Structure formats: C-alpha cells, structure tokens
C-alpha cells in the first residue's frame, strides 16, 4: 500500500478499497493476515486512527476478523461476499459512466474485445 491519494474519497475509504483490491487480486487470501495497523499507517504515511477506521469498516462488512493478540485476518467467505458486492458496486457506480464513454466514442464490442486481447 502506497501513500498516493485522490481527493474523491476519504483516505480511510481508499485504504479499505486497497485491502479489498488485495483480496480480489489474490495477494491475500482467506485466513491470511492483513497488514498491521502500524505497518499500514507507516506505509501509507497516515495516522494509525485512519487505518483503524478502514479496518473497522472491513470488520463491520464481515471481510476481516480480529484475533485477539494476533491481529486481523481475512474472514472465511470474504471473497465470495466481495465478488457480489464489488461487482454490484461497479455496475452501479462505474459502469454507467464507462458505458456513456463507449457510446460517445462509438466503440464496438469487437473493438473492445480486441483491445483486451492486445490487438
């Protein structure tokens, strides 16, 4: 996790999203520990309370679990829950603008698929 932030969301939300991204990308799996609050705060160059708020949100969402004296770990079933919620979040928040851009530029499905394949 680096300390490059955007102005569109609170930093704690961006930290939460980075941990979610690590889960979805397979960097951390169910049962794996997530970076400690102190480690994440140092890497992100933010106040530990900001990281705590992000981690609390992950816990409230049932994505991580606290293990007393050990830290926080990716909860069982977290990836399945994430797949559904993040997919819906993309469809609700990002897809409408992406679709408008595709239509505005007159891109075809074939062009988009060819671009994905590096052609």
PDB file of C-alpha atoms in Angstrom:
ATOM      1  CA  UNK A   1       0.000   0.000   0.000  1.00  0.00           C
ATOM      2  CA  UNK A   2       1.468   3.316  -1.002  1.00  0.00           C
ATOM      3  CA  UNK A   3       0.515   6.818   0.062  1.00  0.00           C
ATOM      4  CA  UNK A   4      -0.853   8.208  -3.231  1.00  0.00           C
ATOM      5  CA  UNK A   5      -4.355   9.506  -2.512  1.00  0.00           C
ATOM      6  CA  UNK A   6      -7.102  11.073  -4.577  1.00  0.00           C
ATOM      7  CA  UNK A   7      -9.472  13.802  -3.461  1.00  0.00           C
ATOM      8  CA  UNK A   8     -12.682  11.979  -4.397  1.00  0.00           C
ATOM      9  CA  UNK A   9     -12.959   9.779  -1.283  1.00  0.00           C
ATOM     10  CA  UNK A  10     -11.845   9.901   2.338  1.00  0.00           C
ATOM     11  CA  UNK A  11      -8.437   8.287   2.892  1.00  0.00           C
ATOM     12  CA  UNK A  12      -9.849   5.595   5.178  1.00  0.00           C
ATOM     13  CA  UNK A  13     -12.189   4.526   2.352  1.00  0.00           C
ATOM     14  CA  UNK A  14      -9.264   4.384  -0.074  1.00  0.00           C
ATOM     15  CA  UNK A  15      -7.318   2.214   2.377  1.00  0.00           C
ATOM     16  CA  UNK A  16     -10.338  -0.080   2.687  1.00  0.00           C
ATOM     17  CA  UNK A  17     -10.574  -0.283  -1.100  1.00  0.00           C
ATOM     18  CA  UNK A  18      -6.861  -1.134  -1.367  1.00  0.00           C
ATOM     19  CA  UNK A  19      -7.237  -4.029   1.070  1.00  0.00           C
ATOM     20  CA  UNK A  20     -10.305  -5.197  -0.884  1.00  0.00           C
ATOM     21  CA  UNK A  21      -8.224  -4.969  -4.075  1.00  0.00           C
ATOM     22  CA  UNK A  22      -5.518  -7.093  -2.473  1.00  0.00           C
ATOM     23  CA  UNK A  23      -8.158  -9.700  -1.646  1.00  0.00           C
ATOM     24  CA  UNK A  24      -9.688  -9.672  -5.130  1.00  0.00           C
ATOM     25  CA  UNK A  25      -6.251  -9.840  -6.786  1.00  0.00           C
ATOM     26  CA  UNK A  26      -5.273 -12.838  -4.657  1.00  0.00           C
ATOM     27  CA  UNK A  27      -2.453 -11.008  -2.877  1.00  0.00           C
ATOM     28  CA  UNK A  28      -4.097 -12.023   0.403  1.00  0.00           C
ATOM     29  CA  UNK A  29      -6.448 -14.989   0.743  1.00  0.00           C
ATOM     30  CA  UNK A  30      -8.995 -16.157   3.263  1.00  0.00           C
ATOM     31  CA  UNK A  31      -7.262 -16.834   6.560  1.00  0.00           C
ATOM     32  CA  UNK A  32      -4.266 -14.638   5.719  1.00  0.00           C
ATOM     33  CA  UNK A  33      -3.326 -11.720   7.968  1.00  0.00           C
ATOM     34  CA  UNK A  34      -3.767  -8.204   6.682  1.00  0.00           C
ATOM     35  CA  UNK A  35      -1.007  -5.646   7.363  1.00  0.00           C
ATOM     36  CA  UNK A  36      -0.991  -4.436  10.957  1.00  0.00           C
ATOM     37  CA  UNK A  37      -2.413  -1.002  11.687  1.00  0.00           C
ATOM     38  CA  UNK A  38       1.055   0.343  12.469  1.00  0.00           C
ATOM     39  CA  UNK A  39       2.591  -1.200   9.363  1.00  0.00           C
ATOM     40  CA  UNK A  40      -0.187   0.099   7.092  1.00  0.00           C
ATOM     41  CA  UNK A  41      -0.054   3.569   8.687  1.00  0.00           C
ATOM     42  CA  UNK A  42       3.709   3.758   8.145  1.00  0.00           C
ATOM     43  CA  UNK A  43       3.479   2.537   4.532  1.00  0.00           C
ATOM     44  CA  UNK A  44       0.596   4.864   3.721  1.00  0.00           C
ATOM     45  CA  UNK A  45       2.032   7.754   5.745  1.00  0.00           C
ATOM     46  CA  UNK A  46      -1.243   8.328   7.565  1.00  0.00           C
ATOM     47  CA  UNK A  47      -2.410   8.435  11.147  1.00  0.00           C
ATOM     48  CA  UNK A  48      -2.998   4.962  12.629  1.00  0.00           C
ATOM     49  CA  UNK A  49      -6.543   6.069  13.536  1.00  0.00           C
ATOM     50  CA  UNK A  50      -7.267   6.438   9.810  1.00  0.00           C
ATOM     51  CA  UNK A  51      -6.159   2.851   9.210  1.00  0.00           C
ATOM     52  CA  UNK A  52      -8.191   1.704  12.233  1.00  0.00           C
ATOM     53  CA  UNK A  53     -11.301   3.297  10.726  1.00  0.00           C
ATOM     54  CA  UNK A  54     -10.707   1.478   7.423  1.00  0.00           C
ATOM     55  CA  UNK A  55     -10.115  -1.822   9.207  1.00  0.00           C
ATOM     56  CA  UNK A  56     -13.218  -1.323  11.347  1.00  0.00           C
ATOM     57  CA  UNK A  57     -15.257  -0.892   8.175  1.00  0.00           C
ATOM     58  CA  UNK A  58     -13.772  -4.121   6.774  1.00  0.00           C
ATOM     59  CA  UNK A  59     -14.679  -5.846  10.030  1.00  0.00           C
ATOM     60  CA  UNK A  60     -18.210  -4.410  10.013  1.00  0.00           C
ATOM     61  CA  UNK A  61     -18.608  -5.731   6.454  1.00  0.00           C
ATOM     62  CA  UNK A  62     -17.559  -9.193   7.643  1.00  0.00           C
ATOM     63  CA  UNK A  63     -14.479  -9.222   5.424  1.00  0.00           C
ATOM     64  CA  UNK A  64     -11.890  -9.450   8.186  1.00  0.00           C
ATOM     65  CA  UNK A  65     -11.929 -10.869  11.678  1.00  0.00           C
ATOM     66  CA  UNK A  66      -9.982  -9.848  14.746  1.00  0.00           C
ATOM     67  CA  UNK A  67      -7.943 -12.493  16.517  1.00  0.00           C
ATOM     68  CA  UNK A  68      -7.007 -11.316  19.953  1.00  0.00           C
ATOM     69  CA  UNK A  69      -3.275 -10.865  20.277  1.00  0.00           C
ATOM     70  CA  UNK A  70      -2.652 -11.884  16.668  1.00  0.00           C
ATOM     71  CA  UNK A  71      -4.140  -9.134  14.515  1.00  0.00           C
ATOM     72  CA  UNK A  72      -6.711  -9.087  11.747  1.00  0.00           C
ATOM     73  CA  UNK A  73      -7.239 -11.829   9.193  1.00  0.00           C
ATOM     74  CA  UNK A  74      -9.298 -12.228   6.028  1.00  0.00           C
ATOM     75  CA  UNK A  75     -12.539 -13.851   7.177  1.00  0.00           C
ATOM     76  CA  UNK A  76     -13.819 -17.155   5.810  1.00  0.00           C
ATOM     77  CA  UNK A  77     -16.223 -16.496   2.924  1.00  0.00           C
ATOM     78  CA  UNK A  78     -14.938 -12.945   2.443  1.00  0.00           C
ATOM     79  CA  UNK A  79     -14.003 -13.455  -1.212  1.00  0.00           C
ATOM     80  CA  UNK A  80     -17.444 -14.790  -2.072  1.00  0.00           C
ATOM     81  CA  UNK A  81     -19.118 -11.816  -0.370  1.00  0.00           C
ATOM     82  CA  UNK A  82     -16.715  -9.424  -2.073  1.00  0.00           C
ATOM     83  CA  UNK A  83     -17.338 -10.825  -5.529  1.00  0.00           C
ATOM     84  CA  UNK A  84     -21.016  -9.987  -5.278  1.00  0.00           C
ATOM     85  CA  UNK A  85     -20.793  -6.628  -3.563  1.00  0.00           C
ATOM     86  CA  UNK A  86     -17.874  -5.281  -5.616  1.00  0.00           C
ATOM     87  CA  UNK A  87     -19.491  -6.448  -8.852  1.00  0.00           C
ATOM     88  CA  UNK A  88     -22.707  -4.618  -7.922  1.00  0.00           C
ATOM     89  CA  UNK A  89     -20.742  -1.546  -6.837  1.00  0.00           C
ATOM     90  CA  UNK A  90     -19.013  -1.474 -10.237  1.00  0.00           C
ATOM     91  CA  UNK A  91     -22.332  -1.835 -12.086  1.00  0.00           C
ATOM     92  CA  UNK A  92     -23.993   0.900 -10.026  1.00  0.00           C
ATOM     93  CA  UNK A  93     -21.144   3.410  -9.789  1.00  0.00           C
ATOM     94  CA  UNK A  94     -18.596   2.939 -12.565  1.00  0.00           C
ATOM     95  CA  UNK A  95     -20.341   1.131 -15.410  1.00  0.00           C
ATOM     96  CA  UNK A  96     -22.841   3.912 -16.303  1.00  0.00           C
ATOM     97  CA  UNK A  97     -20.013   6.394 -16.979  1.00  0.00           C
ATOM     98  CA  UNK A  98     -17.944   3.753 -18.803  1.00  0.00           C
ATOM     99  CA  UNK A  99     -20.937   2.887 -20.985  1.00  0.00           C
ATOM    100  CA  UNK A 100     -21.542   6.577 -21.779  1.00  0.00           C
ATOM    101  CA  UNK A 101     -17.900   6.899 -22.853  1.00  0.00           C
ATOM    102  CA  UNK A 102     -18.119   3.779 -25.041  1.00  0.00           C
ATOM    103  CA  UNK A 103     -21.246   5.123 -26.736  1.00  0.00           C
ATOM    104  CA  UNK A 104     -19.803   8.618 -27.078  1.00  0.00           C
ATOM    105  CA  UNK A 105     -16.741   7.218 -28.843  1.00  0.00           C
ATOM    106  CA  UNK A 106     -18.757   4.788 -30.958  1.00  0.00           C
ATOM    107  CA  UNK A 107     -16.721   1.787 -29.844  1.00  0.00           C
ATOM    108  CA  UNK A 108     -17.973  -1.643 -30.866  1.00  0.00           C
ATOM    109  CA  UNK A 109     -17.903  -4.796 -28.757  1.00  0.00           C
ATOM    110  CA  UNK A 110     -15.397  -6.259 -31.231  1.00  0.00           C
ATOM    111  CA  UNK A 111     -13.039  -3.292 -30.778  1.00  0.00           C
ATOM    112  CA  UNK A 112     -13.257  -3.575 -27.008  1.00  0.00           C
ATOM    113  CA  UNK A 113     -12.600  -7.324 -27.039  1.00  0.00           C
ATOM    114  CA  UNK A 114      -9.699  -6.924 -29.471  1.00  0.00           C
ATOM    115  CA  UNK A 115      -8.197  -4.287 -27.192  1.00  0.00           C
ATOM    116  CA  UNK A 116      -8.398  -6.679 -24.269  1.00  0.00           C
ATOM    117  CA  UNK A 117      -6.533  -9.311 -26.293  1.00  0.00           C
ATOM    118  CA  UNK A 118      -3.790  -6.803 -27.177  1.00  0.00           C
ATOM    119  CA  UNK A 119      -4.710  -6.453 -30.851  1.00  0.00           C
TER     120      UNK A 119
END
